Amino acid sequence: MTEFSDVTVTTIKHESDCVVSLVLEHPLDSPLPEWQPGAHVDVLLPNGLVRQYSLCSEPGEPQWRLAVLHEVSGRGGSDFVHNELLPGTKVQVRGPRNNFALGPAPEYLFIAGGIGITPILPMVRQADRSGVPWRLVYLGRSRQSMAFLDELGVYGDKVEVHADDESGRYALAEVLEQPEAGFHLYTCGPGPLLKAIQRYINPWVDQSRFHYERFVGDPADAGAATAPAAGDHEFVVELNDGQEIDVPVGTTILAALGSAGVRVLSSCQEGICGTCETGVLAGEVDHRDSLLSEGERAAMDTMMICVSRCKGRRLVLDL
């Protein structure tokens, strides 16, 4: 994977009562790498935490913009951004990477839940420029919690803003129980929203029209990805220097490496962010992530060591 590079946080702005945006610039004022809607970057914060944030600025601009939700019960990343990060601070970034790219379609339906608006916002702009029919349903707890409402206001009735404290739970069935419709659905939000959407689109004949990204893991599924499964067994991980590390049942590769003093950057520890993606030099991987495509899994040359395991007795990793 690419190395981290320095950038400077030049602007911090409150976008709602719980979301701030960060503008990042190259320290030498050079343009930052190009990206397309749906891309995200890994951010290494000054406190040592790594977090993933979708880019929500305009592709082609020399700066990047990110948006960060303050998660009071989170693991410290958003709290640091909201309470300690200051303009002028240098952070490190890696990427961009895109597991949620906007593909061609005759029509788009976008559904964003809360902070899930961040990857959807540049998609909306691109769809609007292309002239393809589109519609956005933006869901939130309250209008005060929802970021970028002013920016979305220019699109008029193409954007439907729904706040639960005003109107109760949104009726997803009205927009999704259309198995014959031709639109492609792009959605980002918390796990419960994605599960509800999946139930409605199960009757769709063409499931390839459904594209989604989770911003955070579903609390209801917390620990499921790393829980021991039937048939799990102990195996050995070999590193570039010849060091061999045992990985017992019930222990992830990431945890086993950490116990042996081998530090690998990680964030979600649920197989949904890609921070711990590691090259595989030999061995058969038991993939358990939610990121890699079937082709990438079949290639057996990379894995997410926070959740995936070994089908055999030995893995040789590019570490």
Coordinates of C-alpha atoms in Angstrom, one line a residue:
M1 CA 0.0 0.0 0.0
T2 CA 1.1 3.6 -0.5
E3 CA 2.9 5.4 2.3
F4 CA 1.4 8.3 4.3
S5 CA 2.1 11.8 3.2
D6 CA 2.0 15.1 5.1
V7 CA -0.9 17.6 4.6
T8 CA -1.9 20.7 6.5
V9 CA -5.4 21.3 8.0
T10 CA -6.1 24.8 6.8
T11 CA -9.8 25.3 7.7
I12 CA -12.1 23.7 10.3
K13 CA -15.8 24.6 9.9
H14 CA -18.9 23.6 11.7
E15 CA -21.3 22.1 9.2
S16 CA -24.0 21.1 11.8
D17 CA -24.2 20.7 15.5
C18 CA -22.2 17.5 15.4
V19 CA -20.2 17.6 12.1
V20 CA -17.1 19.6 11.2
S21 CA -15.4 19.8 7.9
L22 CA -11.7 19.9 7.4
V23 CA -9.9 21.4 4.4
L24 CA -6.5 19.8 3.7
E25 CA -3.8 21.3 1.6
H26 CA -0.4 20.1 0.4
P27 CA 2.3 21.8 2.6
L28 CA 4.0 23.1 -0.5
D29 CA 0.7 24.2 -2.1
S30 CA 1.0 21.5 -4.8
P31 CA -2.2 19.8 -5.9
L32 CA -3.2 16.8 -4.0
P33 CA -3.8 13.5 -5.9
E34 CA -6.8 13.2 -8.1
W35 CA -9.9 11.3 -7.0
Q36 CA -13.4 10.5 -8.1
P37 CA -16.7 10.5 -6.2
G38 CA -16.9 7.8 -3.6
A39 CA -13.2 7.9 -2.7
H40 CA -11.9 8.0 0.8
V41 CA -8.5 8.6 2.5
D42 CA -6.8 7.2 5.6
V43 CA -6.0 10.0 8.0
L44 CA -3.2 9.4 10.7
L45 CA -4.1 11.9 13.4
P46 CA -1.4 13.5 15.7
N47 CA -2.7 11.3 18.6
G48 CA -1.7 8.1 16.6
L49 CA -5.2 7.0 15.6
V50 CA -6.0 6.2 12.0
R51 CA -9.5 7.0 10.6
Q52 CA -11.1 6.8 7.2
Y53 CA -13.0 9.8 5.8
S54 CA -14.7 10.2 2.5
L55 CA -13.7 13.1 0.3
C56 CA -16.6 15.5 -0.1
S57 CA -15.0 18.4 -2.0
E58 CA -15.0 18.8 -5.8
P59 CA -12.7 16.4 -7.7
G60 CA -10.1 18.4 -9.5
E61 CA -9.7 21.0 -6.8
P62 CA -6.2 21.4 -5.3
Q63 CA -7.5 20.9 -1.8
W64 CA -9.4 18.1 -0.2
R65 CA -12.4 18.4 2.1
L66 CA -13.5 15.8 4.7
A67 CA -16.3 15.8 7.2
V68 CA -16.2 14.3 10.6
L69 CA -19.1 13.3 12.8
H70 CA -18.5 13.7 16.6
E71 CA -19.2 10.3 18.0
V72 CA -19.3 10.8 21.8
S73 CA -19.2 7.0 22.4
G74 CA -16.5 6.4 19.8
R75 CA -12.9 5.4 20.2
G76 CA -11.3 8.8 20.3
G77 CA -10.7 9.8 16.7
S78 CA -13.7 12.1 16.2
D79 CA -13.3 13.5 19.7
F80 CA -9.8 14.5 18.9
V81 CA -10.8 16.2 15.6
H82 CA -13.7 18.1 17.3
N83 CA -11.9 19.2 20.5
E84 CA -8.2 19.3 19.9
L85 CA -7.4 19.6 16.2
L86 CA -6.5 23.2 15.2
P87 CA -6.1 24.9 11.8
G88 CA -2.4 24.8 10.8
T89 CA -1.9 21.3 12.2
K90 CA -0.1 18.8 10.0
V91 CA -1.7 15.3 9.7
Q92 CA -0.7 12.4 7.5
V93 CA -2.9 10.9 4.8
R94 CA -2.8 7.8 2.6
G95 CA -4.9 7.3 -0.6
P96 CA -7.3 8.1 -2.1
R97 CA -8.9 4.7 -2.5
N98 CA -12.3 4.0 -3.9
N99 CA -14.5 1.0 -3.1
F100 CA -17.7 3.0 -3.8
A101 CA -17.2 4.4 -7.3
L102 CA -20.1 6.0 -9.2
G103 CA -20.8 4.0 -12.3
P104 CA -22.8 4.8 -15.4
A105 CA -26.6 4.4 -15.1
P106 CA -29.7 5.6 -16.8
E107 CA -31.0 7.1 -13.5
Y108 CA -29.7 7.4 -9.9
L109 CA -31.4 7.2 -6.5
F110 CA -29.1 8.3 -3.7
I111 CA -30.0 7.6 0.0
A112 CA -27.8 9.1 2.6
G113 CA -28.1 8.5 6.4
G114 CA -26.5 11.1 8.6
I115 CA -22.7 11.4 8.0
G116 CA -23.3 9.1 5.0
I117 CA -23.9 12.2 3.0
T118 CA -20.2 12.8 2.6
P119 CA -19.5 10.3 -0.2
I120 CA -22.9 11.0 -1.7
L121 CA -22.4 14.8 -2.1
P122 CA -19.8 14.6 -4.9
M123 CA -21.8 11.9 -6.6
V124 CA -24.8 14.2 -6.7
R125 CA -22.7 16.9 -8.2
Q126 CA -21.4 14.6 -10.9
A127 CA -24.8 13.2 -11.7
D128 CA -26.2 16.6 -12.0
R129 CA -23.5 17.7 -14.4
S130 CA -24.0 14.6 -16.5
G131 CA -27.7 15.4 -17.1
V132 CA -28.7 11.9 -15.9
P133 CA -32.0 12.0 -13.9
W134 CA -31.3 11.7 -10.2
R135 CA -32.9 12.1 -6.8
L136 CA -31.5 12.2 -3.2
V137 CA -33.2 11.2 0.0
Y138 CA -31.2 12.6 2.9
L139 CA -32.2 11.1 6.3
G140 CA -31.1 12.4 9.7
R141 CA -32.2 12.7 13.4
S142 CA -32.8 16.4 13.1
R143 CA -32.0 19.2 10.6
Q144 CA -29.6 20.6 13.2
S145 CA -27.5 17.4 12.9
M146 CA -27.4 17.3 9.1
A147 CA -24.4 18.7 7.3
F148 CA -24.3 20.5 3.9
L149 CA -28.0 21.4 3.8
D150 CA -27.2 24.8 2.3
E151 CA -25.1 23.2 -0.5
L152 CA -27.8 20.8 -1.3
G153 CA -30.5 23.5 -1.4
V154 CA -29.4 24.6 -4.8
Y155 CA -30.9 21.4 -6.3
G156 CA -34.5 22.2 -5.3
D157 CA -37.0 19.3 -5.2
K158 CA -34.4 16.8 -6.4
V159 CA -33.3 16.6 -2.8
E160 CA -35.7 15.3 -0.1
V161 CA -34.6 16.1 3.4
H162 CA -36.2 14.0 6.1
A163 CA -35.6 14.7 9.8
D164 CA -36.9 12.0 12.2
D165 CA -37.7 14.5 14.9
E166 CA -40.1 16.3 12.5
S167 CA -41.7 13.4 10.6
G168 CA -40.9 10.1 12.3
R169 CA -39.3 7.2 10.5
Y170 CA -39.0 7.5 6.7
A171 CA -41.1 5.3 4.5
L172 CA -38.4 3.5 2.5
A173 CA -41.0 1.2 0.9
E174 CA -42.4 4.2 -1.2
V175 CA -39.1 4.6 -3.1
L176 CA -37.7 1.1 -3.0
E177 CA -40.5 -1.3 -3.7
Q178 CA -40.1 -0.9 -7.4
P179 CA -38.4 -4.0 -8.7
E180 CA -39.0 -2.9 -12.3
A181 CA -37.5 0.5 -11.9
G182 CA -34.3 1.3 -13.8
F183 CA -32.5 3.5 -11.3
H184 CA -29.2 2.5 -9.7
L185 CA -29.3 2.9 -5.9
Y186 CA -26.2 4.4 -4.1
T187 CA -26.5 4.6 -0.4
C188 CA -24.2 5.2 2.6
G189 CA -25.2 5.2 6.2
P190 CA -25.3 3.2 9.5
G191 CA -25.8 -0.6 9.5
P192 CA -29.5 -0.6 10.5
L193 CA -30.4 1.7 7.5
L194 CA -28.5 -0.5 5.1
K195 CA -30.2 -3.7 6.5
A196 CA -33.6 -2.1 6.1
I197 CA -32.8 -1.1 2.5
Q198 CA -31.6 -4.6 1.7
R199 CA -34.9 -6.1 2.8
Y200 CA -36.8 -3.9 0.4
I201 CA -34.6 -4.5 -2.6
N202 CA -34.4 -8.3 -2.2
P203 CA -37.2 -8.8 -4.8
W204 CA -35.2 -6.8 -7.4
V205 CA -34.2 -8.9 -10.3
D206 CA -31.0 -7.1 -10.9
Q207 CA -29.1 -6.8 -7.5
S208 CA -26.2 -5.2 -9.3
R209 CA -28.2 -1.9 -9.2
F210 CA -27.5 -1.7 -5.4
H211 CA -24.3 0.0 -4.4
Y212 CA -23.5 0.8 -0.7
E213 CA -20.9 1.8 1.8
R214 CA -20.9 1.6 5.5
F215 CA -19.3 4.5 7.4
V216 CA -19.1 2.6 10.6
G217 CA -19.8 -1.0 11.6
D218 CA -23.3 -2.0 12.8
P219 CA -23.3 -2.1 16.6
A220 CA -25.6 -5.1 16.3
D221 CA -22.8 -6.9 14.5
A222 CA -20.0 -5.7 16.7
G223 CA -17.5 -8.6 17.2
A224 CA -19.2 -10.9 14.7
A225 CA -16.5 -10.6 12.1
T226 CA -13.8 -11.6 14.6
A227 CA -15.8 -14.3 16.5
P228 CA -14.5 -17.8 16.2
A229 CA -16.2 -19.8 13.4
A230 CA -16.7 -23.6 13.0
G231 CA -13.6 -25.1 11.6
D232 CA -11.2 -22.4 12.8
H233 CA -7.7 -23.6 13.7
E234 CA -4.4 -22.4 14.8
F235 CA -1.9 -21.4 12.1
V236 CA 1.4 -19.7 11.6
V237 CA 2.2 -16.3 10.0
E238 CA 5.7 -15.8 8.6
L239 CA 7.1 -12.3 8.1
N240 CA 9.7 -11.0 5.7
D241 CA 12.5 -11.4 8.2
G242 CA 11.7 -15.0 8.8
Q243 CA 9.9 -14.4 12.1
E244 CA 7.1 -16.9 12.7
I245 CA 4.1 -15.9 14.8
D246 CA 1.4 -18.3 16.0
V247 CA -2.3 -17.3 15.6
P248 CA -4.5 -19.2 17.9
V249 CA -8.2 -19.8 17.5
G250 CA -10.1 -16.7 18.8
T251 CA -7.2 -14.4 18.1
T252 CA -6.9 -12.3 14.9
I253 CA -3.7 -12.0 12.9
L254 CA -3.7 -8.3 13.8
A255 CA -3.8 -9.1 17.5
A256 CA -1.2 -11.8 17.3
L257 CA 1.2 -9.5 15.5
G258 CA 0.6 -6.8 18.1
S259 CA 1.3 -9.2 20.9
A260 CA 4.6 -10.1 19.2
G261 CA 5.6 -6.4 18.9
V262 CA 4.8 -6.0 15.2
R263 CA 2.8 -2.8 14.7
V264 CA 0.3 -2.7 11.8
L265 CA -1.9 0.3 11.4
S266 CA -5.6 -0.5 11.8
S267 CA -8.9 1.3 12.4
C268 CA -12.3 -0.4 12.2
Q269 CA -11.1 -4.0 13.2
E270 CA -14.2 -5.2 11.4
G271 CA -13.0 -5.7 7.9
I272 CA -14.8 -2.7 6.5
C273 CA -12.2 0.1 6.2
G274 CA -9.1 -1.4 4.5
T275 CA -6.5 0.3 6.7
C276 CA -4.8 -3.0 7.7
E277 CA -4.8 -4.4 4.2
T278 CA -1.6 -6.5 3.9
G279 CA 0.1 -8.3 1.0
V280 CA 0.1 -12.1 1.0
L281 CA 3.2 -13.8 -0.5
A282 CA 2.1 -17.4 0.1
G283 CA -0.8 -19.4 1.6
E284 CA -4.5 -19.6 1.2
V285 CA -6.6 -16.9 2.8
D286 CA -9.9 -17.3 4.5
H287 CA -11.4 -13.9 3.5
R288 CA -13.9 -12.5 6.0
D289 CA -13.8 -8.8 5.1
S290 CA -16.5 -6.7 3.4
L291 CA -14.3 -4.9 1.0
L292 CA -12.5 -7.1 -1.5
S293 CA -14.1 -8.2 -4.7
E294 CA -14.5 -11.8 -5.7
G295 CA -11.6 -11.4 -8.2
E296 CA -9.4 -9.8 -5.5
R297 CA -10.2 -12.6 -3.1
A298 CA -9.4 -15.3 -5.7
A299 CA -6.0 -13.7 -6.4
M300 CA -4.9 -14.5 -2.8
D301 CA -2.4 -11.6 -2.8
T302 CA -3.9 -9.3 -0.2
M303 CA -6.0 -9.6 2.9
M304 CA -7.5 -7.7 5.8
I305 CA -5.6 -9.1 8.8
C306 CA -8.1 -7.7 11.3
V307 CA -10.7 -10.4 10.4
S308 CA -9.4 -12.8 7.8
R309 CA -7.6 -16.0 8.6
C310 CA -5.7 -18.9 6.9
K311 CA -7.4 -21.9 5.3
G312 CA -4.2 -23.9 5.7
R313 CA -1.5 -23.9 8.3
R314 CA 0.8 -21.1 7.1
L315 CA 0.6 -17.6 5.6
V316 CA 3.6 -15.6 4.4
L317 CA 2.8 -11.9 4.7
D318 CA 4.6 -9.0 3.1
L319 CA 5.5 -7.4 6.4

